[in-house]
Amino acid sequence: MRLLHTDTLQLESFDSDIPPYAILSHTWGKDEVTFQEMMVANRSAATKRKAGWQKIFGACRYARKYDFKWIWIDTCCINKESSAELSEALNSMYAYYEDAQVCYVYLEDAKHDNFNFNKCRWFTRGWTLQELLAPSYVVFLDQCWEVIGTRYSLADVVSATTSIPVSVFRDGDLDKFGVAQKMSWAAPRQTSRPEDMAYCLLGIFRVSMSPIYGEGGARAFMRLQQEIINISDDRSIFAWVAPHGENEPRGLLARSPAEFRWSSEVQASEADDIGDTSFSFGNNGLRIHLPLVPVEPVSAVVSETAKTQRSANLLRRWSRVSAVDTEPSYPVGTIFSAPLHCCSERNLETGFAVYLQKVAGERYVRCRPEELAIIPAASRQPDICQVVVKENPGISRKVKNDHNATRLSIRNTTPGVFLSRDGHLENNLSTVPDPDKDKEVQGMKETLVNIKYWPDVNMGRGTWPVAHLKYRCLKYEFLVELGFKCDVGSLRFAMRPYSTPASLWNDNDDPCRDWMIMKHPLMGAGFVSVAYHMTGDETVRILEVRYVGPDKAKLLPISRALLQPQEEKKEKEEKEEKPFRLGFMVPSMIREKVESNFFGRTHEPKVFHLTDVFPSDFFGKEYTGQTYVDMSALEERAQFRVLTYTAPSNTNPKDTTPTCVYVVIGFHKSKAWMDIVVSTDSPKLLWESYCDKGSRAPTRIQCSPDATPLVLTAEITRSLKRPNFTGNVKERNSLQLGSHVLSVNYFMTPQ
């Protein structure tokens, strides 16, 4: 691989003995610096004026701050004019990020005075998914190269933004998640070239394949799934849902990660319940063993059968599925439910099934591709005496250790933080140069701790104390405690107020902790944080101590878990409902149902678009034709939201129909309810009217799943037709986000 020297900005190739390096993750712009431009001996002024040059220069400057001599940046470290080198880089990209000491994520659209963190473009790109998952340490930087936080400190914010469980950021173990779950993490992301949507997932699934730009996104994704099938028998790879409105017959493989957008709850299939888990590709399609249960009488699909037989030439292009032990009495056209033996993460008693339609002999197509049926978990199949020894294709993320670390640099990066003179050591494991004997050490200076690692002493389990350092910020004093966890070979740190009794190290603490905040002792005056940094020198680690004032503290998207005591955190996690489990899939637009009049004429239908959700929904997701509205993050006593649907202003003076309608949805004592209101009130006032003391509180308490409001105004009363809205909420019966579905109809009726 090639690395860029952070001081000279010269590229150098390494075939082996690769030195410690940092790596940059960013989003590409139009003005990037290429490999060819970096190889020019005397770089032109035009090159240095590029925005990409400023990005490279800023990354190198930041890496030098932590003693890194080398950095890898994708824009200039790959010769993209060489197809062989590009192919090698695409297949090695995950390893590049995994082997880096630290990954710096540069968010050029994140401003230090307005951290709209979850809206950053970086979270929408396909390639940045592996750049988030692969490294051991990830640091997020704003457009001014100031630290926003680390993957650890921002864990719940990043999780909510990406729908990736927090546990992935802690241990990097991807093997405990099924294929469908990992595909769902990539579902909302995009790439500039359609084929890259498949190529960017190679490392996550630990497969390799040659890039063929020009083959198209669907074909590239098909090849990716075939490579996954070669090393995995997880049937959750078939647990996808076609886009809304697409009903044509399909094969068993998806066309893009977007079709796994609702599959985050689909666990890997249980091999013990299947029997013969093998499936393979042949020249006539995918051959697999599946239990088939007829779900419709033949008469219900006669017309579809006739159409299928007349279009035999089209069927040759579809993937086929061969099922064993299918009763020969079932005629062509029969529709079956085929369980995948994948349980729901929400409820292990439920599973998922696809719909297959018989087209000829042992040939089937997937029908109703926009549905993935929720069914009771399948009973255990008869055992089949067949032994398969399978290699484990997944490897957990490499965890860096600190066995080689001999020095710890403790830096106070904020004026106003002082190191007191009575900091001390324990067990003679380390030495700290004494601060000035008659005064405290001002914040911007550096404290060096020399760590002595003795194998004959530091053995077995447990954490050995290294040092206690006493600091003062404002009028409060606190301790930073350092330790060495012997069994994993990692440095650890903790913080506590000086007046709090010392506590023993808890060996169950998160070993990936790289950021800690002490908020409560400062009583609303901000917080003090300690951050752990990897460096380019394997013998040195850095701890940065800084104070954040109350104004800036409100802007930082710090993980809620870091801002509360450990006991409160555990209690909250036990009670808190996970996002995407309790919520509604709602229509993104309400289109008027238009019927032709006596003369066969119709008018242009009015369309209401979803324009606002109140209170604002952090977990909301938009899809084609549908929007997910989350309820799990709301308090139980006010677990409802107001949806605003608006239509273009009426240009016809005779058109007296409303241009704004509110749909209120929520839960009361675990029961779903809804209401439809045509009002001139603001969404906030309307929301307050449904609270306990509001005028519409009885509607919420009655928990009606249906709504049919009476829309009457003076203008409507004088018109020939009256607008009608009807709505309904019901529990889901196929795979989707949330737990319920909202449907709303709009039509005009004669007065």
Tab-separated table of N, CA and C in Angstrom, residues 500-624:
chain	number	residue	atom	x	y	z
A	500	THR	N	-15.122	11.981	46.504
A	500	THR	CA	-15.749	10.666	46.427
A	500	THR	C	-14.750	9.582	46.805
A	501	PRO	N	-15.148	8.616	47.636
A	501	PRO	CA	-14.218	7.538	48.005
A	501	PRO	C	-13.750	6.766	46.782
A	502	ALA	N	-12.516	6.316	46.834
A	502	ALA	CA	-11.951	5.551	45.716
A	502	ALA	C	-12.714	4.241	45.547
A	503	SER	N	-12.922	3.842	44.316
A	503	SER	CA	-13.617	2.590	44.016
A	503	SER	C	-12.674	1.638	43.299
A	504	LEU	N	-12.920	0.346	43.476
A	504	LEU	CA	-12.081	-0.649	42.819
A	504	LEU	C	-12.396	-0.680	41.325
A	505	TRP	N	-11.399	-1.078	40.538
A	505	TRP	CA	-11.611	-1.206	39.104
A	505	TRP	C	-12.631	-2.305	38.837
A	506	ASN	N	-13.548	-2.031	37.956
A	506	ASN	CA	-14.555	-3.012	37.558
A	506	ASN	C	-14.099	-3.668	36.266
A	507	ASP	N	-13.776	-4.941	36.339
A	507	ASP	CA	-13.246	-5.638	35.172
A	507	ASP	C	-14.288	-5.852	34.089
A	508	ASN	N	-15.553	-5.532	34.394
A	508	ASN	CA	-16.587	-5.636	33.373
A	508	ASN	C	-16.779	-4.339	32.605
A	509	ASP	N	-16.000	-3.320	32.959
A	509	ASP	CA	-16.103	-2.056	32.241
A	509	ASP	C	-15.779	-2.248	30.768
A	510	ASP	N	-16.315	-1.377	29.958
A	510	ASP	CA	-16.121	-1.457	28.519
A	510	ASP	C	-14.649	-1.272	28.169
A	511	PRO	N	-13.993	-2.266	27.555
A	511	PRO	CA	-12.576	-2.129	27.216
A	511	PRO	C	-12.328	-1.159	26.069
A	512	CYS	N	-13.383	-0.793	25.334
A	512	CYS	CA	-13.210	0.110	24.190
A	512	CYS	C	-13.403	1.573	24.577
A	513	ARG	N	-13.545	1.853	25.855
A	513	ARG	CA	-13.781	3.229	26.275
A	513	ARG	C	-12.607	4.117	25.879
A	514	ASP	N	-12.907	5.163	25.127
A	514	ASP	CA	-11.858	6.107	24.743
A	514	ASP	C	-12.241	7.539	25.078
A	515	TRP	N	-13.319	7.699	25.815
A	515	TRP	CA	-13.786	9.041	26.154
A	515	TRP	C	-14.573	8.944	27.451
A	516	MET	N	-14.353	9.877	28.355
A	516	MET	CA	-15.090	9.883	29.613
A	516	MET	C	-15.412	11.316	29.983
A	517	ILE	N	-16.592	11.507	30.533
A	517	ILE	CA	-17.062	12.844	30.898
A	517	ILE	C	-17.494	12.842	32.357
A	518	MET	N	-17.135	13.916	33.061
A	518	MET	CA	-17.615	14.106	34.424
A	518	MET	C	-18.446	15.383	34.428
A	519	LYS	N	-19.746	15.224	34.564
A	519	LYS	CA	-20.646	16.366	34.455
A	519	LYS	C	-21.177	16.829	35.806
A	520	HIS	N	-21.599	15.912	36.628
A	520	HIS	CA	-22.369	16.275	37.815
A	520	HIS	C	-21.621	17.147	38.823
A	521	PRO	N	-20.339	16.922	39.108
A	521	PRO	CA	-19.668	17.768	40.092
A	521	PRO	C	-19.598	19.232	39.679
A	522	LEU	N	-19.731	19.541	38.406
A	522	LEU	CA	-19.646	20.932	37.976
A	522	LEU	C	-21.001	21.631	38.039
A	523	MET	N	-22.068	20.900	38.352
A	523	MET	CA	-23.373	21.478	38.651
A	523	MET	C	-23.838	22.499	37.614
A	524	GLY	N	-23.929	22.075	36.373
A	524	GLY	CA	-24.437	22.943	35.333
A	524	GLY	C	-23.422	23.890	34.743
A	525	ALA	N	-22.177	23.798	35.173
A	525	ALA	CA	-21.145	24.700	34.663
A	525	ALA	C	-20.364	24.077	33.512
A	526	GLY	N	-20.944	23.105	32.823
A	526	GLY	CA	-20.238	22.432	31.748
A	526	GLY	C	-19.753	21.066	32.195
A	527	PHE	N	-18.728	20.552	31.552
A	527	PHE	CA	-18.180	19.263	31.967
A	527	PHE	C	-16.702	19.198	31.636
A	528	VAL	N	-16.029	18.273	32.312
A	528	VAL	CA	-14.628	17.973	32.038
A	528	VAL	C	-14.583	16.617	31.353
A	529	SER	N	-13.804	16.496	30.302
A	529	SER	CA	-13.706	15.232	29.579
A	529	SER	C	-12.253	14.788	29.513
A	530	VAL	N	-12.070	13.474	29.443
A	530	VAL	CA	-10.762	12.879	29.207
A	530	VAL	C	-10.910	11.981	27.982
A	531	ALA	N	-10.070	12.199	26.973
A	531	ALA	CA	-10.128	11.425	25.733
A	531	ALA	C	-8.816	10.689	25.522
A	532	TYR	N	-8.917	9.447	25.064
A	532	TYR	CA	-7.764	8.581	24.819
A	532	TYR	C	-7.430	8.628	23.332
A	533	HIS	N	-6.143	8.816	22.993
A	533	HIS	CA	-5.731	8.935	21.598
A	533	HIS	C	-4.621	7.953	21.274
A	534	MET	N	-4.782	7.284	20.115
A	534	MET	CA	-3.685	6.506	19.554
A	534	MET	C	-2.689	7.464	18.921
A	535	THR	N	-1.425	7.027	18.794
A	535	THR	CA	-0.398	7.864	18.181
A	535	THR	C	0.378	7.047	17.154
A	536	GLY	N	1.200	7.764	16.387
A	536	GLY	CA	2.037	7.090	15.406
A	536	GLY	C	3.185	6.333	16.023
A	537	ASP	N	3.459	6.567	17.302
A	537	ASP	CA	4.500	5.861	18.045
A	537	ASP	C	3.823	4.833	18.939
A	538	GLU	N	4.061	3.553	18.693
A	538	GLU	CA	3.370	2.507	19.455
A	538	GLU	C	3.746	2.492	20.929
A	539	THR	N	4.799	3.210	21.292
A	539	THR	CA	5.212	3.251	22.700
A	539	THR	C	4.557	4.399	23.457
A	540	VAL	N	3.804	5.243	22.760
A	540	VAL	CA	3.223	6.435	23.388
A	540	VAL	C	1.710	6.430	23.199
A	541	ARG	N	0.999	6.754	24.264
A	541	ARG	CA	-0.432	7.005	24.212
A	541	ARG	C	-0.688	8.374	24.831
A	542	ILE	N	-1.778	9.000	24.388
A	542	ILE	CA	-2.083	10.356	24.848
A	542	ILE	C	-3.463	10.379	25.492
A	543	LEU	N	-3.545	11.032	26.647
A	543	LEU	CA	-4.824	11.347	27.272
A	543	LEU	C	-4.968	12.867	27.275
A	544	GLU	N	-6.067	13.350	26.716
A	544	GLU	CA	-6.315	14.791	26.677
A	544	GLU	C	-7.414	15.150	27.670
A	545	VAL	N	-7.103	16.101	28.532
A	545	VAL	CA	-8.060	16.600	29.521
A	545	VAL	C	-8.504	17.979	29.065
A	546	ARG	N	-9.804	18.183	28.994
A	546	ARG	CA	-10.273	19.508	28.605
A	546	ARG	C	-11.580	19.831	29.311
A	547	TYR	N	-11.809	21.140	29.442
A	547	TYR	CA	-13.037	21.645	30.050
A	547	TYR	C	-13.900	22.260	28.959
A	548	VAL	N	-15.180	21.911	28.949
A	548	VAL	CA	-16.131	22.452	27.986
A	548	VAL	C	-17.162	23.271	28.745
A	549	GLY	N	-17.281	24.545	28.406
A	549	GLY	CA	-18.220	25.427	29.084
A	549	GLY	C	-19.662	25.070	28.816
A	550	PRO	N	-20.598	25.622	29.589
A	550	PRO	CA	-22.008	25.226	29.473
A	550	PRO	C	-22.620	25.560	28.122
A	551	ASP	N	-22.224	26.676	27.498
A	551	ASP	CA	-22.813	27.047	26.209
A	551	ASP	C	-22.437	26.050	25.125
A	552	LYS	N	-21.153	25.703	25.039
A	552	LYS	CA	-20.717	24.752	24.024
A	552	LYS	C	-21.168	23.341	24.360
A	553	ALA	N	-21.298	23.050	25.658
A	553	ALA	CA	-21.719	21.708	26.070
A	553	ALA	C	-23.107	21.379	25.534
A	554	LYS	N	-23.965	22.412	25.399
A	554	LYS	CA	-25.312	22.173	24.887
A	554	LYS	C	-25.303	21.828	23.401
A	555	LEU	N	-24.255	22.263	22.682
A	555	LEU	CA	-24.191	22.039	21.242
A	555	LEU	C	-23.593	20.691	20.879
A	556	LEU	N	-22.698	20.186	21.729
A	556	LEU	CA	-22.001	18.950	21.395
A	556	LEU	C	-22.958	17.763	21.436
A	557	PRO	N	-22.955	16.918	20.407
A	557	PRO	CA	-23.846	15.746	20.381
A	557	PRO	C	-23.262	14.582	21.169
A	558	ILE	N	-22.867	14.844	22.427
A	558	ILE	CA	-22.254	13.798	23.238
A	558	ILE	C	-23.288	12.741	23.591
A	559	SER	N	-22.838	11.502	23.613
A	559	SER	CA	-23.710	10.385	23.954
A	559	SER	C	-24.375	10.606	25.308
A	560	ARG	N	-25.688	10.370	25.355
A	560	ARG	CA	-26.402	10.516	26.628
A	560	ARG	C	-25.838	9.578	27.686
A	561	ALA	N	-25.325	8.440	27.246
A	561	ALA	CA	-24.800	7.460	28.197
A	561	ALA	C	-23.606	8.013	28.963
A	562	LEU	N	-22.857	8.959	28.364
A	562	LEU	CA	-21.703	9.526	29.047
A	562	LEU	C	-22.082	10.639	29.996
A	563	LEU	N	-23.287	11.176	29.850
A	563	LEU	CA	-23.701	12.320	30.651
A	563	LEU	C	-24.550	11.921	31.851
A	564	GLN	N	-24.579	10.647	32.194
A	564	GLN	CA	-25.354	10.207	33.343
A	564	GLN	C	-24.572	9.149	34.104
A	565	PRO	N	-24.812	9.031	35.400
A	565	PRO	CA	-24.098	8.023	36.191
A	565	PRO	C	-24.358	6.625	35.666
A	566	GLN	N	-23.420	5.721	35.952
A	566	GLN	CA	-23.525	4.350	35.441
A	566	GLN	C	-24.793	3.667	35.920
A	567	GLU	N	-25.203	3.932	37.183
A	567	GLU	CA	-26.391	3.280	37.708
A	567	GLU	C	-27.633	3.747	36.945
A	568	GLU	N	-27.719	5.073	36.684
A	568	GLU	CA	-28.863	5.589	35.943
A	568	GLU	C	-28.879	5.038	34.531
A	569	LYS	N	-27.695	4.892	33.934
A	569	LYS	CA	-27.597	4.385	32.570
A	569	LYS	C	-28.156	2.975	32.477
A	570	LYS	N	-27.769	2.085	33.408
A	570	LYS	CA	-28.238	0.707	33.365
A	570	LYS	C	-29.738	0.633	33.586
A	571	GLU	N	-30.242	1.454	34.535
A	571	GLU	CA	-31.668	1.438	34.819
A	571	GLU	C	-32.468	1.919	33.618
A	572	LYS	N	-31.940	2.941	32.926
A	572	LYS	CA	-32.642	3.473	31.761
A	572	LYS	C	-32.633	2.488	30.614
A	573	GLU	N	-31.503	1.791	30.426
A	573	GLU	CA	-31.410	0.824	29.341
A	573	GLU	C	-32.389	-0.316	29.534
A	574	GLU	N	-32.655	-0.685	30.818
A	574	GLU	CA	-33.585	-1.773	31.080
A	574	GLU	C	-35.017	-1.377	30.728
A	575	LYS	N	-35.336	-0.068	30.930
A	575	LYS	CA	-36.704	0.376	30.705
A	575	LYS	C	-36.937	0.888	29.296
A	576	GLU	N	-35.886	1.368	28.664
A	576	GLU	CA	-36.050	2.080	27.400
A	576	GLU	C	-36.385	1.133	26.248
A	577	GLU	N	-37.366	1.523	25.480
A	577	GLU	CA	-37.730	0.773	24.281
A	577	GLU	C	-36.766	1.132	23.168
A	578	LYS	N	-36.299	0.135	22.441
A	578	LYS	CA	-35.365	0.408	21.362
A	578	LYS	C	-36.092	1.121	20.226
A	579	PRO	N	-35.388	2.062	19.520
A	579	PRO	CA	-36.024	2.735	18.399
A	579	PRO	C	-36.375	1.761	17.286
A	580	PHE	N	-37.325	2.185	16.458
A	580	PHE	CA	-37.806	1.438	15.300
A	580	PHE	C	-38.679	0.245	15.695
A	581	ARG	N	-38.973	0.085	16.985
A	581	ARG	CA	-39.836	-1.028	17.388
A	581	ARG	C	-41.274	-0.577	17.595
A	582	LEU	N	-41.473	0.647	18.046
A	582	LEU	CA	-42.806	1.158	18.312
A	582	LEU	C	-42.991	2.413	17.468
A	583	GLY	N	-43.774	2.311	16.429
A	583	GLY	CA	-43.956	3.449	15.541
A	583	GLY	C	-44.871	3.095	14.384
A	584	PHE	N	-45.014	4.036	13.452
A	584	PHE	CA	-45.956	3.903	12.354
A	584	PHE	C	-45.245	4.093	11.019
A	585	MET	N	-45.621	3.283	10.036
A	585	MET	CA	-45.319	3.585	8.651
A	585	MET	C	-46.502	4.385	8.121
A	586	VAL	N	-46.248	5.610	7.641
A	586	VAL	CA	-47.320	6.494	7.215
A	586	VAL	C	-47.100	6.859	5.747
A	587	PRO	N	-48.148	7.211	5.035
A	587	PRO	CA	-47.965	7.618	3.628
A	587	PRO	C	-47.254	8.965	3.545
A	588	SER	N	-46.326	9.086	2.612
A	588	SER	CA	-45.638	10.362	2.408
A	588	SER	C	-46.529	11.357	1.694
A	589	MET	N	-47.589	10.870	1.058
A	589	MET	CA	-48.546	11.769	0.410
A	589	MET	C	-49.930	11.139	0.463
A	590	ILE	N	-50.950	11.992	0.446
A	590	ILE	CA	-52.349	11.559	0.392
A	590	ILE	C	-52.903	12.054	-0.936
A	591	ARG	N	-53.235	11.139	-1.826
A	591	ARG	CA	-53.728	11.498	-3.159
A	591	ARG	C	-55.240	11.313	-3.221
A	592	GLU	N	-55.913	12.310	-3.728
A	592	GLU	CA	-57.365	12.257	-3.853
A	592	GLU	C	-57.782	11.131	-4.788
A	593	LYS	N	-58.787	10.367	-4.383
A	593	LYS	CA	-59.358	9.342	-5.238
A	593	LYS	C	-60.407	9.991	-6.141
A	594	VAL	N	-60.140	9.926	-7.445
A	594	VAL	CA	-60.978	10.634	-8.409
A	594	VAL	C	-61.774	9.627	-9.229
A	595	GLU	N	-63.053	9.862	-9.354
A	595	GLU	CA	-63.917	9.043	-10.200
A	595	GLU	C	-64.442	9.888	-11.357
A	596	SER	N	-64.586	9.267	-12.501
A	596	SER	CA	-65.084	9.995	-13.673
A	596	SER	C	-66.565	10.315	-13.510
A	597	ASN	N	-66.967	11.453	-14.084
A	597	ASN	CA	-68.370	11.848	-14.002
A	597	ASN	C	-69.201	11.174	-15.097
A	598	PHE	N	-70.434	11.642	-15.267
A	598	PHE	CA	-71.355	11.027	-16.233
A	598	PHE	C	-70.790	11.069	-17.651
A	599	PHE	N	-70.000	12.117	-17.949
A	599	PHE	CA	-69.451	12.276	-19.290
A	599	PHE	C	-68.070	11.632	-19.424
A	600	GLY	N	-67.628	10.914	-18.393
A	600	GLY	CA	-66.335	10.246	-18.444
A	600	GLY	C	-65.166	11.171	-18.195
A	601	ARG	N	-65.425	12.351	-17.647
A	601	ARG	CA	-64.355	13.309	-17.402
A	601	ARG	C	-63.911	13.256	-15.941
A	602	THR	N	-62.689	13.578	-15.741
A	602	THR	CA	-62.133	13.645	-14.380
A	602	THR	C	-61.370	14.947	-14.227
A	603	HIS	N	-61.093	15.329	-12.987
A	603	HIS	CA	-60.279	16.509	-12.721
A	603	HIS	C	-58.941	16.081	-12.127
A	604	GLU	N	-58.003	16.985	-12.111
A	604	GLU	CA	-56.680	16.697	-11.563
A	604	GLU	C	-56.793	16.423	-10.066
A	605	PRO	N	-56.332	15.270	-9.600
A	605	PRO	CA	-56.469	14.965	-8.170
A	605	PRO	C	-55.596	15.868	-7.303
A	606	LYS	N	-56.120	16.242	-6.166
A	606	LYS	CA	-55.351	17.039	-5.209
A	606	LYS	C	-54.448	16.105	-4.410
A	607	VAL	N	-53.219	16.538	-4.164
A	607	VAL	CA	-52.238	15.717	-3.455
A	607	VAL	C	-51.742	16.473	-2.237
A	608	PHE	N	-51.826	15.852	-1.074
A	608	PHE	CA	-51.299	16.408	0.171
A	608	PHE	C	-49.975	15.715	0.487
A	609	HIS	N	-48.932	16.484	0.713
A	609	HIS	CA	-47.617	15.941	1.022
A	609	HIS	C	-47.317	16.099	2.513
A	610	LEU	N	-46.656	15.105	3.083
A	610	LEU	CA	-46.234	15.185	4.480
A	610	LEU	C	-45.098	16.202	4.588
A	611	THR	N	-45.330	17.298	5.296
A	611	THR	CA	-44.350	18.381	5.365
A	611	THR	C	-43.774	18.598	6.752
A	612	ASP	N	-44.415	18.042	7.798
A	612	ASP	CA	-43.901	18.307	9.148
A	612	ASP	C	-44.373	17.218	10.105
A	613	VAL	N	-43.519	16.928	11.081
A	613	VAL	CA	-43.858	16.006	12.170
A	613	VAL	C	-43.561	16.729	13.481
A	614	PHE	N	-44.557	16.809	14.372
A	614	PHE	CA	-44.381	17.479	15.667
A	614	PHE	C	-44.833	16.545	16.789
A	615	PRO	N	-44.024	16.424	17.852
A	615	PRO	CA	-42.659	16.924	18.027
A	615	PRO	C	-41.717	16.312	16.977
A	616	SER	N	-40.593	16.991	16.730
A	616	SER	CA	-39.659	16.531	15.707
A	616	SER	C	-39.198	15.114	16.019
A	617	ASP	N	-39.000	14.350	14.969
A	617	ASP	CA	-38.717	12.915	15.098
A	617	ASP	C	-37.273	12.640	14.688
A	618	PHE	N	-36.404	12.430	15.679
A	618	PHE	CA	-34.984	12.183	15.402
A	618	PHE	C	-34.781	10.865	14.670
A	619	PHE	N	-35.640	9.879	14.961
A	619	PHE	CA	-35.487	8.548	14.383
A	619	PHE	C	-36.286	8.366	13.087
A	620	GLY	N	-36.950	9.410	12.606
A	620	GLY	CA	-37.764	9.300	11.410
A	620	GLY	C	-36.946	8.917	10.190
A	621	LYS	N	-37.537	8.134	9.317
A	621	LYS	CA	-36.881	7.689	8.088
A	621	LYS	C	-37.830	7.879	6.911
A	622	GLU	N	-37.301	8.370	5.800
A	622	GLU	CA	-38.101	8.564	4.604
A	622	GLU	C	-37.753	7.506	3.561
A	623	TYR	N	-38.794	6.929	2.964
A	623	TYR	CA	-38.628	5.960	1.901
A	623	TYR	C	-39.531	6.372	0.750
A	624	THR	N	-39.422	5.680	-0.360
A	624	THR	CA	-40.242	5.995	-1.520
A	624	THR	C	-41.715	5.762	-1.201
